[in-house]
Short mmCIF file of C-alpha atoms in Angstrom, two decimals:
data_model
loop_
_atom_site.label_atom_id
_atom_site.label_comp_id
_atom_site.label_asym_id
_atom_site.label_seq_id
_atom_site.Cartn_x
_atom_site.Cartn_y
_atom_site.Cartn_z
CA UNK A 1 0.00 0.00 0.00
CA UNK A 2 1.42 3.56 -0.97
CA UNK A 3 2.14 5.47 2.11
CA UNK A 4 -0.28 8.70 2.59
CA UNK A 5 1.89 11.35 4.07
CA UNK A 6 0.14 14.96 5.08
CA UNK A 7 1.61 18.07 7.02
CA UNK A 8 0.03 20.56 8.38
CA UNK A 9 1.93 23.46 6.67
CA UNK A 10 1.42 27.34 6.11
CA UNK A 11 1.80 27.94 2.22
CA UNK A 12 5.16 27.45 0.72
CA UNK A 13 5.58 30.67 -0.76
CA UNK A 14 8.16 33.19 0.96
CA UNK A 15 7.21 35.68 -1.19
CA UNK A 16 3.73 36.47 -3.14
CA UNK A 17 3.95 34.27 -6.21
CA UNK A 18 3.74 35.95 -9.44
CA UNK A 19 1.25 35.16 -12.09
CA UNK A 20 3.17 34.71 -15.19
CA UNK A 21 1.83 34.30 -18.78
CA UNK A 22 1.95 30.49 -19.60
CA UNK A 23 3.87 31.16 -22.96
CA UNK A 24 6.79 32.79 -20.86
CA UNK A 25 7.24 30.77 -17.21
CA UNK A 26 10.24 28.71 -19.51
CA UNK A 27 12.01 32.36 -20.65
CA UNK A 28 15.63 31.72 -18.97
CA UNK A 29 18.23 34.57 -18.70
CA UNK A 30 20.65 34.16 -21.18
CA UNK A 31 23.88 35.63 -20.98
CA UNK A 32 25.78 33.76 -23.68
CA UNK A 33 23.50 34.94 -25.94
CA UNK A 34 24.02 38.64 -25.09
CA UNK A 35 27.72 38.47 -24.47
CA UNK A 36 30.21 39.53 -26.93
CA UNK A 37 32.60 37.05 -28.50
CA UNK A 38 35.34 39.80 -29.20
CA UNK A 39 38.14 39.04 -26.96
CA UNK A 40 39.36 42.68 -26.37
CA UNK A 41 43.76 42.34 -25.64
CA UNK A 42 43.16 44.09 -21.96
CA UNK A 43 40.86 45.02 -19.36
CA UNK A 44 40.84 46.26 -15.55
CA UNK A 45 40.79 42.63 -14.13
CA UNK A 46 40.02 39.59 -15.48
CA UNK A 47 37.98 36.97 -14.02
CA UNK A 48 38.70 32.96 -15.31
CA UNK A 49 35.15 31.60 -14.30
CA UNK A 50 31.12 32.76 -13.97
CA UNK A 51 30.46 30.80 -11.11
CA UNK A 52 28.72 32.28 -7.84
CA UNK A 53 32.88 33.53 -6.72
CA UNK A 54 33.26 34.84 -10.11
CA UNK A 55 30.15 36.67 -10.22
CA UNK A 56 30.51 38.10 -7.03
CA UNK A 57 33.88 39.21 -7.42
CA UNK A 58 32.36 41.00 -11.20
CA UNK A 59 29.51 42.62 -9.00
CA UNK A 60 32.18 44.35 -6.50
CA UNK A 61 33.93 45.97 -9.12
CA UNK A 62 30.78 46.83 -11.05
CA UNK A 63 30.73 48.81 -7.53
CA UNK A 64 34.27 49.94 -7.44
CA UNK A 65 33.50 51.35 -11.65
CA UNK A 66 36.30 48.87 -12.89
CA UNK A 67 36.02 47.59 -15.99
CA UNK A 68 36.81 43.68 -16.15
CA UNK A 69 35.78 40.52 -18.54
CA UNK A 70 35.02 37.18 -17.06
CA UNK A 71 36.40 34.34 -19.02
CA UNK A 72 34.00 31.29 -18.36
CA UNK A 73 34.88 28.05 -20.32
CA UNK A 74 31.39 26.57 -20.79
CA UNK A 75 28.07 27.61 -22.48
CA UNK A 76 26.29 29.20 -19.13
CA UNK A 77 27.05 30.90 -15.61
CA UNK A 78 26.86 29.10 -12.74
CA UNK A 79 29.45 26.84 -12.42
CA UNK A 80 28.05 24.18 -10.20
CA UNK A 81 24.87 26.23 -9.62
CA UNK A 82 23.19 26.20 -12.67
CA UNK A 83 19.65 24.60 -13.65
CA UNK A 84 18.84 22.53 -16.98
CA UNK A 85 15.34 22.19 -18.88
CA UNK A 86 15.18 18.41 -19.93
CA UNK A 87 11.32 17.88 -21.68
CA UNK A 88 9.92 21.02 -19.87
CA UNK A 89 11.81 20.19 -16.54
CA UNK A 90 13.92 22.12 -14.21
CA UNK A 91 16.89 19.94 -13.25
CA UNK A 92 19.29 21.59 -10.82
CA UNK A 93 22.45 19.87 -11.17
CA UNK A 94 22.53 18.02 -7.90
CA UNK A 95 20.79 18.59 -4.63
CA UNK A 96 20.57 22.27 -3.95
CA UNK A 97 18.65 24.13 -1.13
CA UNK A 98 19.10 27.95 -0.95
CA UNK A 99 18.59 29.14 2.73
CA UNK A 100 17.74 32.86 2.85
CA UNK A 101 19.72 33.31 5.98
CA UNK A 102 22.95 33.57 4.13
CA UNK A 103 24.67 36.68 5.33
CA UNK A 104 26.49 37.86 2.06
CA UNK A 105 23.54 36.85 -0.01
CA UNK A 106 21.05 39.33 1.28
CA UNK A 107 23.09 41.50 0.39
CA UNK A 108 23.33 40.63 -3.23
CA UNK A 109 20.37 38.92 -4.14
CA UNK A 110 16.80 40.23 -4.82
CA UNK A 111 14.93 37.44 -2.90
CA UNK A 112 11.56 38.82 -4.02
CA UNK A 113 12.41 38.89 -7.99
CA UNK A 114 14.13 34.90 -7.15
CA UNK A 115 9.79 33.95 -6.10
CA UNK A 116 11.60 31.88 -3.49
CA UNK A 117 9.72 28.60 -2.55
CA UNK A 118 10.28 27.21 1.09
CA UNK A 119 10.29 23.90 2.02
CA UNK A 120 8.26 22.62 5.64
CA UNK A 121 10.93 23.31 8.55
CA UNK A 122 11.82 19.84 9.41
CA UNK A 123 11.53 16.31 7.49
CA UNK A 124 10.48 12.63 7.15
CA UNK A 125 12.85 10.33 8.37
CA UNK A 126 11.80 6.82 7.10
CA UNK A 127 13.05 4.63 9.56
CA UNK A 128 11.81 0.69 10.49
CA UNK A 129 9.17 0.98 8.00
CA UNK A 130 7.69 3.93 8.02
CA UNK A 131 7.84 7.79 8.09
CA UNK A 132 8.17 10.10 11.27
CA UNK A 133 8.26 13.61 11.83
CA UNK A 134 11.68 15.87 12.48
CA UNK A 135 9.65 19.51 13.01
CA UNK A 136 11.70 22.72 13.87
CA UNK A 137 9.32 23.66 17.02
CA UNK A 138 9.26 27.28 16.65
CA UNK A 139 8.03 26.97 13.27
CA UNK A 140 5.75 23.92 13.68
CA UNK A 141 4.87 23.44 17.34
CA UNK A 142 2.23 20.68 17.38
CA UNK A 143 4.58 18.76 14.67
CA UNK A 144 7.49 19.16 17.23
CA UNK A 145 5.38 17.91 20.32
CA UNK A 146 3.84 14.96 18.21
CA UNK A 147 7.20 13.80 17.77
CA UNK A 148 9.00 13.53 20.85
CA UNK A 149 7.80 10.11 21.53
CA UNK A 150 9.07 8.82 17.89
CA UNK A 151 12.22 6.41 17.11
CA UNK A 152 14.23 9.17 15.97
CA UNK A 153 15.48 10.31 19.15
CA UNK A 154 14.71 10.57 22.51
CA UNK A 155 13.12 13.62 24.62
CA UNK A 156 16.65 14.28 25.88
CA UNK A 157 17.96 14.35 22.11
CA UNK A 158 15.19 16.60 20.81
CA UNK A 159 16.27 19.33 23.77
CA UNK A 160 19.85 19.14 23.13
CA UNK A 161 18.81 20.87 19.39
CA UNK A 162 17.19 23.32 20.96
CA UNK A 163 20.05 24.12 22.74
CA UNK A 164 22.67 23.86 19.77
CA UNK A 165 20.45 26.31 17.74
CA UNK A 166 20.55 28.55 21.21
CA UNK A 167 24.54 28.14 21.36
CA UNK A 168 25.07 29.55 17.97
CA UNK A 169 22.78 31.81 17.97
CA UNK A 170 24.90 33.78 20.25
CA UNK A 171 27.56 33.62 18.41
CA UNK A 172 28.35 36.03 15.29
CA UNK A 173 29.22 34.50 12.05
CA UNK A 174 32.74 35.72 11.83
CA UNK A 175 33.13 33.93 15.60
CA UNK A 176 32.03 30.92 14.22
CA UNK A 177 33.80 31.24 10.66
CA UNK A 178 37.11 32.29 12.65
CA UNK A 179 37.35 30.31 15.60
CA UNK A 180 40.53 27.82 16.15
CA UNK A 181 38.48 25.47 18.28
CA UNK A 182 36.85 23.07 15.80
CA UNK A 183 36.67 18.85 15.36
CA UNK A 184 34.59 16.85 13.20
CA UNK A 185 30.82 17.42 13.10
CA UNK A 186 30.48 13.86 14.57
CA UNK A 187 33.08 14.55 17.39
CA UNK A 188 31.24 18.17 18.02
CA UNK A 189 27.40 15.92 18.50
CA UNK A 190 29.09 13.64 20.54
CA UNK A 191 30.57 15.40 22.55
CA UNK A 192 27.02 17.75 22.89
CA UNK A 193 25.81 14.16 24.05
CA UNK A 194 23.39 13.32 21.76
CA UNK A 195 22.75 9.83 21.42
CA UNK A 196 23.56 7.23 18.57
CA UNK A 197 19.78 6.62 17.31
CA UNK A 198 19.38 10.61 16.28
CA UNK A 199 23.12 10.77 15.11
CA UNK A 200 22.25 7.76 12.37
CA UNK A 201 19.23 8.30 12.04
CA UNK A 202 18.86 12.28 11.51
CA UNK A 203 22.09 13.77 11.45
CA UNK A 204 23.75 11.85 8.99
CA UNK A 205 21.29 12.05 6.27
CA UNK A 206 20.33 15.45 6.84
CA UNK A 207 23.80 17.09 7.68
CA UNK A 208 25.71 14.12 5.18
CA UNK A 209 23.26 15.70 2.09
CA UNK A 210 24.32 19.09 2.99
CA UNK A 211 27.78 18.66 3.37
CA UNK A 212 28.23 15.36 1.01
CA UNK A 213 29.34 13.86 3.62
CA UNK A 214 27.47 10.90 5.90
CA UNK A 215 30.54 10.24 8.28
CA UNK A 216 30.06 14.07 9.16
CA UNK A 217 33.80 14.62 9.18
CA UNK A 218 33.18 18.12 7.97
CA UNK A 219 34.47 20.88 10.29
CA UNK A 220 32.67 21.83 13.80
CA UNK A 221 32.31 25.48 11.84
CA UNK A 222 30.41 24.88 8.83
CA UNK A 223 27.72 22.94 11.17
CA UNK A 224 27.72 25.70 13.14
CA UNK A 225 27.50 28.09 10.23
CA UNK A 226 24.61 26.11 8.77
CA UNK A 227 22.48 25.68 12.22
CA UNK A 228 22.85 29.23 12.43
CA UNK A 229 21.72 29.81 8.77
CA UNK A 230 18.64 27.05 8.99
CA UNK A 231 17.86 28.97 12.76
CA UNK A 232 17.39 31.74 11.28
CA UNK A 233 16.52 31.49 7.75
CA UNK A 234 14.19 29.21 5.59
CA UNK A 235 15.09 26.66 3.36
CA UNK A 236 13.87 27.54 -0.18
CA UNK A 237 14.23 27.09 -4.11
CA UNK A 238 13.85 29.74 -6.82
CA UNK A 239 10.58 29.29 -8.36
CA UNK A 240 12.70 28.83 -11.84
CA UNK A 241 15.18 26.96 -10.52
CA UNK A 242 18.26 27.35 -8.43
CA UNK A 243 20.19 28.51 -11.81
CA UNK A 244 18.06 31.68 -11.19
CA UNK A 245 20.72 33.02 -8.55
CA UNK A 246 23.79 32.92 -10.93
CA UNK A 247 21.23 34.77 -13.51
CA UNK A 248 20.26 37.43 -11.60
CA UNK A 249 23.91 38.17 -10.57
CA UNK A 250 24.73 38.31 -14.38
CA UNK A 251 22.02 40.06 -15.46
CA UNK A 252 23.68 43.09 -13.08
CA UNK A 253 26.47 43.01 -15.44
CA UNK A 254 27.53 44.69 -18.59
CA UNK A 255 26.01 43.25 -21.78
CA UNK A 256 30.13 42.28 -23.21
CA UNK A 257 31.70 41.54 -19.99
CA UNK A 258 31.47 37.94 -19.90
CA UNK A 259 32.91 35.41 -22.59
CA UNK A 260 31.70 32.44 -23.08
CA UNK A 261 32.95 28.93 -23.94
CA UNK A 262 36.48 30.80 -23.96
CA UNK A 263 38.65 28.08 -21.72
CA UNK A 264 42.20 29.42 -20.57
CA UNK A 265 44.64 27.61 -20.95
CA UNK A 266 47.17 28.96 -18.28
CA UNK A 267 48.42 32.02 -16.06
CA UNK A 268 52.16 32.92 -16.80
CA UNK A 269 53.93 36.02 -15.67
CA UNK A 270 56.06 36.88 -18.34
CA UNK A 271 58.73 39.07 -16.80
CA UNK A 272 58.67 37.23 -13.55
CA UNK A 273 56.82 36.86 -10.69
CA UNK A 274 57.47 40.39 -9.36
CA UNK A 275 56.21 42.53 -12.23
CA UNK A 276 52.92 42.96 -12.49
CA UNK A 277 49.46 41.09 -13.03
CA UNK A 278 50.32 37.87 -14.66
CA UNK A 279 48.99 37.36 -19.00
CA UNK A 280 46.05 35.11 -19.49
CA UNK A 281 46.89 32.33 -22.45
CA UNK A 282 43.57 31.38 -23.77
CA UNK A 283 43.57 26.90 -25.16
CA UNK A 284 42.79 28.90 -28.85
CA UNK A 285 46.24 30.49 -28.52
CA UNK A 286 45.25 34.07 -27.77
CA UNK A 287 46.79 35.83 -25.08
CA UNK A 288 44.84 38.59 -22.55
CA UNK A 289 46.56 41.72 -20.31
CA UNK A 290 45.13 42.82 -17.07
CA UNK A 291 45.89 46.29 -16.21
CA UNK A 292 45.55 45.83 -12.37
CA UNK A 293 45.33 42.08 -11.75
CA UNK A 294 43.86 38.75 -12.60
CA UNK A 295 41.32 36.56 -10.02
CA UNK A 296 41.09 32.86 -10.16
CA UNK A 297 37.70 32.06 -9.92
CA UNK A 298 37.60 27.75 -10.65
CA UNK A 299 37.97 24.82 -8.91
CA UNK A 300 41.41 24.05 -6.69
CA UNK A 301 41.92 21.13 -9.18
CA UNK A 302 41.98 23.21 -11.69
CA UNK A 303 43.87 26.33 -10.17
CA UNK A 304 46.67 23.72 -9.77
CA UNK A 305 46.95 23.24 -13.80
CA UNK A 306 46.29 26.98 -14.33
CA UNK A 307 49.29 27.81 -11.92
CA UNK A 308 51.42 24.70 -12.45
CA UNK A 309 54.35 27.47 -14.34
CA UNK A 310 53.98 29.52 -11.59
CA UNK A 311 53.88 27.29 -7.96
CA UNK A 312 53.75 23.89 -7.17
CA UNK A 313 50.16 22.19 -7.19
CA UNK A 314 48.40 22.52 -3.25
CA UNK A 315 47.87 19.20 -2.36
CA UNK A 316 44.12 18.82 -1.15
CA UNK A 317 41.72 16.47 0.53
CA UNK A 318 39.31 14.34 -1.65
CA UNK A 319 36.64 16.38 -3.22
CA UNK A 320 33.12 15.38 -1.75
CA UNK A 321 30.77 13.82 -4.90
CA UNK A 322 27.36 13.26 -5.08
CA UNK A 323 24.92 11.83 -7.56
CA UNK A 324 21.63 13.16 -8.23
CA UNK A 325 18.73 11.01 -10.26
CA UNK A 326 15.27 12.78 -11.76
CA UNK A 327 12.14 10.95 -12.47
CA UNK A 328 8.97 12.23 -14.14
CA UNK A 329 5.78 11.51 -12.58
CA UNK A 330 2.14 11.81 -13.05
CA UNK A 331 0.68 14.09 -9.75
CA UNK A 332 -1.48 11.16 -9.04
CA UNK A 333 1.66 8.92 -8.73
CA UNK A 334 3.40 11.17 -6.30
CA UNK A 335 2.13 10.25 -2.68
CA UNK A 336 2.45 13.19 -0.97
CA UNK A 337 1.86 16.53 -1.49
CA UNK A 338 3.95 18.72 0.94
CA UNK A 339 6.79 20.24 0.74
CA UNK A 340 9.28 18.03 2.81
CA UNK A 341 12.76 16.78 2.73
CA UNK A 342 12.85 13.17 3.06
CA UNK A 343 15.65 11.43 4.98
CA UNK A 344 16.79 7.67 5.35
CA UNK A 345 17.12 6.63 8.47
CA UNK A 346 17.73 3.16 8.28
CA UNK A 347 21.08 3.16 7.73
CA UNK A 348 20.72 0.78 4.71
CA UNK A 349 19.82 1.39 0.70
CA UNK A 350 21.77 3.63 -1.48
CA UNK A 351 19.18 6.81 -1.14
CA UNK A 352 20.79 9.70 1.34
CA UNK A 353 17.68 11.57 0.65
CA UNK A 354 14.65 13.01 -1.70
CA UNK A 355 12.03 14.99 -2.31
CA UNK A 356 9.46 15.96 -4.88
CA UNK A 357 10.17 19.51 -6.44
CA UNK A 358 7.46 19.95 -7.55
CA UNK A 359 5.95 20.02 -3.96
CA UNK A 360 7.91 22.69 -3.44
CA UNK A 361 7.73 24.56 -6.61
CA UNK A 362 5.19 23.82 -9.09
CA UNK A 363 7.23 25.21 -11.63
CA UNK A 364 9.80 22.62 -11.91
CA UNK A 365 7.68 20.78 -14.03
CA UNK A 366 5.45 21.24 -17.31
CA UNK A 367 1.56 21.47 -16.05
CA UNK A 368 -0.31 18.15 -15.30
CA UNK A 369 3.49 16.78 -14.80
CA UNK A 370 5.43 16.64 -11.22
CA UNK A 371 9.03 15.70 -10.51
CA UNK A 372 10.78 13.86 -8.69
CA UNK A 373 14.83 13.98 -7.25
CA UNK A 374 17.02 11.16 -5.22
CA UNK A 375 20.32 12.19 -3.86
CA UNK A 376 23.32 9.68 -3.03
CA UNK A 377 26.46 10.36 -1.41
CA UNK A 378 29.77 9.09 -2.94
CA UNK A 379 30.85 8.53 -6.23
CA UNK A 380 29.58 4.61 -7.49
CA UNK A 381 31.93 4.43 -9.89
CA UNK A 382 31.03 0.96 -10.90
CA UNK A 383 27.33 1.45 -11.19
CA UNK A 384 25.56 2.13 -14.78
CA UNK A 385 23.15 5.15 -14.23
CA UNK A 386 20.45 2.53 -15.23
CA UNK A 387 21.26 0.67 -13.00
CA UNK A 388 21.65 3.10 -10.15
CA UNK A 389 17.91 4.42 -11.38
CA UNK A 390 16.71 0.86 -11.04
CA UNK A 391 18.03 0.31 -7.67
CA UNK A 392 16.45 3.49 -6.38
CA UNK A 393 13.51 2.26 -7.94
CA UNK A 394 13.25 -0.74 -6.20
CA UNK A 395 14.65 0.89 -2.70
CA UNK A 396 11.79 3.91 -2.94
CA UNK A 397 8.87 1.25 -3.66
CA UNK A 398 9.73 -0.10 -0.34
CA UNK A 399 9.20 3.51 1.13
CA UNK A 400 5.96 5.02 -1.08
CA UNK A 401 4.88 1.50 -2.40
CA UNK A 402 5.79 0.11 -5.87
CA UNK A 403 2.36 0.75 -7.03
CA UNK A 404 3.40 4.33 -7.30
CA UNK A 405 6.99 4.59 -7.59
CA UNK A 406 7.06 1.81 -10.91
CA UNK A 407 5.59 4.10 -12.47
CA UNK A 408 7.93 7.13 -12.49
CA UNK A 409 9.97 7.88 -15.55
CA UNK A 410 13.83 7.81 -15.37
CA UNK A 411 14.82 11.64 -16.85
CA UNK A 412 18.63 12.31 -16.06
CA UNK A 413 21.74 11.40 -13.97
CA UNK A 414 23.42 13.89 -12.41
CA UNK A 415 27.23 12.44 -11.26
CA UNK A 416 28.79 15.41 -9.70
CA UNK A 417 32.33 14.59 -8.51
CA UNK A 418 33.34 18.10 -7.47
CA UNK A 419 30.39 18.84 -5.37
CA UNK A 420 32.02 20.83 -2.62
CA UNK A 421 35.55 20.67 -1.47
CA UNK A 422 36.71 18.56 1.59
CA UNK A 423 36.45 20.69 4.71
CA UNK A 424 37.76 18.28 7.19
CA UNK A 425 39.76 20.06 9.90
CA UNK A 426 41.46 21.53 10.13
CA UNK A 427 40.61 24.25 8.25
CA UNK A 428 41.14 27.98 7.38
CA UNK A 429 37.84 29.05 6.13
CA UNK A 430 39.18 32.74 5.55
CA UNK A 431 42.07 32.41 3.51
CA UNK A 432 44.19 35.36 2.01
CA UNK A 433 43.05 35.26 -1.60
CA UNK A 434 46.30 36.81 -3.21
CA UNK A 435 48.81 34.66 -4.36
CA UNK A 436 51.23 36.90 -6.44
CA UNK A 437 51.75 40.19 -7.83
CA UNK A 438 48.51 41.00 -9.30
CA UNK A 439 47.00 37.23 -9.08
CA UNK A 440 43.92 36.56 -6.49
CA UNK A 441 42.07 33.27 -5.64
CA UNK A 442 38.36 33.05 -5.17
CA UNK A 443 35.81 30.23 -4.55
CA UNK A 444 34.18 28.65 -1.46
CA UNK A 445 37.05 26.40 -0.92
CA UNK A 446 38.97 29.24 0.30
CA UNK A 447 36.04 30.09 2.72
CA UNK A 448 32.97 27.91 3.54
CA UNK A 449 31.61 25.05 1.23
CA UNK A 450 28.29 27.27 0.84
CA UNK A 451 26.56 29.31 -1.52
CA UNK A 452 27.61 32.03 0.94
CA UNK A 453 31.32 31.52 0.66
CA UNK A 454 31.49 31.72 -2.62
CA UNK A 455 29.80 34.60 -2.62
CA UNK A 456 31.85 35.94 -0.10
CA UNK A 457 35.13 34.76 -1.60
CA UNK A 458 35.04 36.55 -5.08
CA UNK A 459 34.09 40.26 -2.40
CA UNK A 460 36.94 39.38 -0.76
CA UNK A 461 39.37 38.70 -3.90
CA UNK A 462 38.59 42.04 -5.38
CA UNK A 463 39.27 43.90 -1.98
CA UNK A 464 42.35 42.26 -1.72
CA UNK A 465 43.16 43.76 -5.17
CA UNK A 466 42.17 46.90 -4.69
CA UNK A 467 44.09 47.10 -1.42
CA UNK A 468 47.66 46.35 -3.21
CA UNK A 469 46.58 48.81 -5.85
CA UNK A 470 45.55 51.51 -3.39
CA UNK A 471 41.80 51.99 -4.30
CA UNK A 472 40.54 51.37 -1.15
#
């Protein structure tokens, strides 16, 4: 029998949703199609890579009135952020929440022009059969009181969150960001004293899908960051998809200041390393000046190849990977119709967690259709993606009943390997960004594995640069 799950939820919607003509809800920014494809020989600063670092760093000196050209290798901005439309679909690539919360995004981002969707404060663990009820009890009191008596943890567990979201609340961001007194995430519950039963069955799935990561060896900060964030924010999803966030940050932007599908080949300093912003050697031969300096904004694998003339390669932990599978469904073959995060507790299957994004967002999908997403942790490098779909297949009939989930219709694999860098401590989530005369590092590896530290990396690259150059 399919399982019948309802919660008692306000509506979704953070903001008003807006009624938008049928014929348009699939118009996408498009900023390869407005950008110029005339590589000009120099510029203020340039910027290798449109992803959230890159963009941020293009914003700040849109502020500072420096002109600059971002250099982004594939057909899009984004970088890992970035949403596809696959038969009317919106596929994120991989398992993406936004939480409003995130300092250096309010600051950037129109929430209101994103039509941000939330998601019900808490989730469905399925554990020993069947489905119970983790409720954030500000938000959902009478969820939150039904639920102390449930498997997932005991009365004594369910107080010790209140009283981690009460410890970093007092605490600033920058304390928590800066502090040298961090373990693993797993050490940190521990030693909070919360018991085996919520650690397994809660905080691995729901902390492992956020940070990629089910052993939870992810720093004590970036917890701490995040309970802050989820404390005080909501977890949501642009109504067109979380490639809307990169989009509006481009569509801030100068109509020619961002090149696409131009891939760089390396970074080189000429004269030596002492004089001056390094050249930029594009992979079609050409070759691009910065007047005042050059910012790095890519993965550290591939800063290591961009750099390898000019240092040795930093050695680095294991990226974290995830894969992410989409099915289509019929609304009558999705069981529930809520919009809630759903966790496996029973420390067995392949599934970290799902949901149905079209719960969440009715947009996601074409109308009459609804969607469906399945996150694992890790790599499965030996499994077919048809044979990872049919596996999840089998493992979710179990859950909703196979009535239903037989049904659904296999639409894309997702296999991320670079999903967010290792944060493992210990850790030095505010890293000076300049590496050379003139050359600057951005991305959340050199802050927090967040939307937020990207953000707040590329800010931080171009004040670095404007500090050596004596604009600020």
């Amino acid at each position: 029998m399919p399982l019948a799950i309802s919660l008692p939820t306000s509506s979704p919607h953070l903001f008003p949703r807006r009624r938008v003509h049928p014929n348009l809800r699939y118009r996408r920014i498009s900023v390869a199609a407005r950008s110029s494809t005339q590589k000009n020989n120099q510029t203020g600063v340039i910027i290798v890579g449109a992803g959230l670092a890159g963009l941020a760093a293009a914003t700040r000196l849109t502020s500072a009135k420096i002109p600059f050209l971002i250099l982004e290798a594939s057909d899009g901005v984004g970088g890992r952020v970035r949403t596809d439309i696959v038969d009317g679909f919106f596929l994120d690539r991989g398992f993406q929440i936004f939480i409003t919360a995130y300092p250096e995004a309010k600051k950037l981002l129109d929430y209101e022009a994103l039509d941000l969707q939330r998601f019900y404060a808490g989730a469905k663990v399925f554990y020993g059969g069947e489905f119970h009820t983790v409720a954030d009890p500000l938000r959902h009191l009478w969820d939150s009181v039904a639920s102390l008596a449930n498997p997932i943890g005991s009365v004594v567990d369910k107080g010790l969150i209140a009283l981690t979201r009460a410890r970093v609340l007092i605490k600033s961001d920058e304390e928590i960001l800066t502090s040298a007194d961090e373990v693993p995430t797993i050490d940190l519950l521990r030693k909070i004293g919360f018991s085996d039963e919520i650690l397994d069955r809660f905080f691995r799935p729901f902390f492992g899908g956020i940070f990629f990561d089910r052993d939870l060896e992810t720093t004590s900060k970036l917890f701490d960051f995040i309970f802050r964030c989820l404390a005080l924010g909501e977890n949501t999803l642009p109504a067109m998809g979380i490639g809307e966030i990169p989009n509006q940050l481009a569509a801030k932007l100068s109509a020619d200041s961002i090149l696409m599908n131009t891939r760089v080949a390396s970074i080189e300093y000429p004269n030596g390393s002492g004089s001056g912003p390094p050249t930029v050697r594009l992979q079609d031969g050409g070759v691009l000046n910065a007047e005042l300096g050059v910012i790095l904004a890519v993965e550290q694998p591939q800063v290591n190849k961009l750099l390898s003339g000019i240092r040795e390669p930093v050695i680095t932990k294991p990226a974290r990977g995830t894969i992410c599978i989409y099915f289509a469904a019929e609304p009558n073959q999705i069981p529930v119709q809520d919009p809630v995060l759903f966790l496996n507790g029973s420390n067995s299957g392949i599934i970290n967690n799902m949901f149905f994004p079209t719960n969440v967002a009715g947009t996601y999908a074409p109308p009459g259709k609804a969607l469906v997403s399945v996150s694992l942790i890790g790599s499965f490098e030996d499994r077919s993606d048809d044979d990872l779909a049919a596996e999840v297949i089998r493992e979710l009939s179990g859950w909703f009943g196979e009535s239903l989930v037989t049904s659904w219709r296999h639409l894309r694999t997702y296999r991320i390997e670079f999903a967010q860098p290792n944060q493992c401590p210990p850790t030095d989530l505010v890293k000076n960004p300049r590496v050379g005369s003139g050359l600057y590092l951005s991305g959340d590896y050199m802050t927090s594995a967040t939307f937020d530290g990207a953000l707040v990396s590329g800010r931080r690259a171009v004040e670095a640069l404007l500090r050596e150059k004596g604009l600020i």
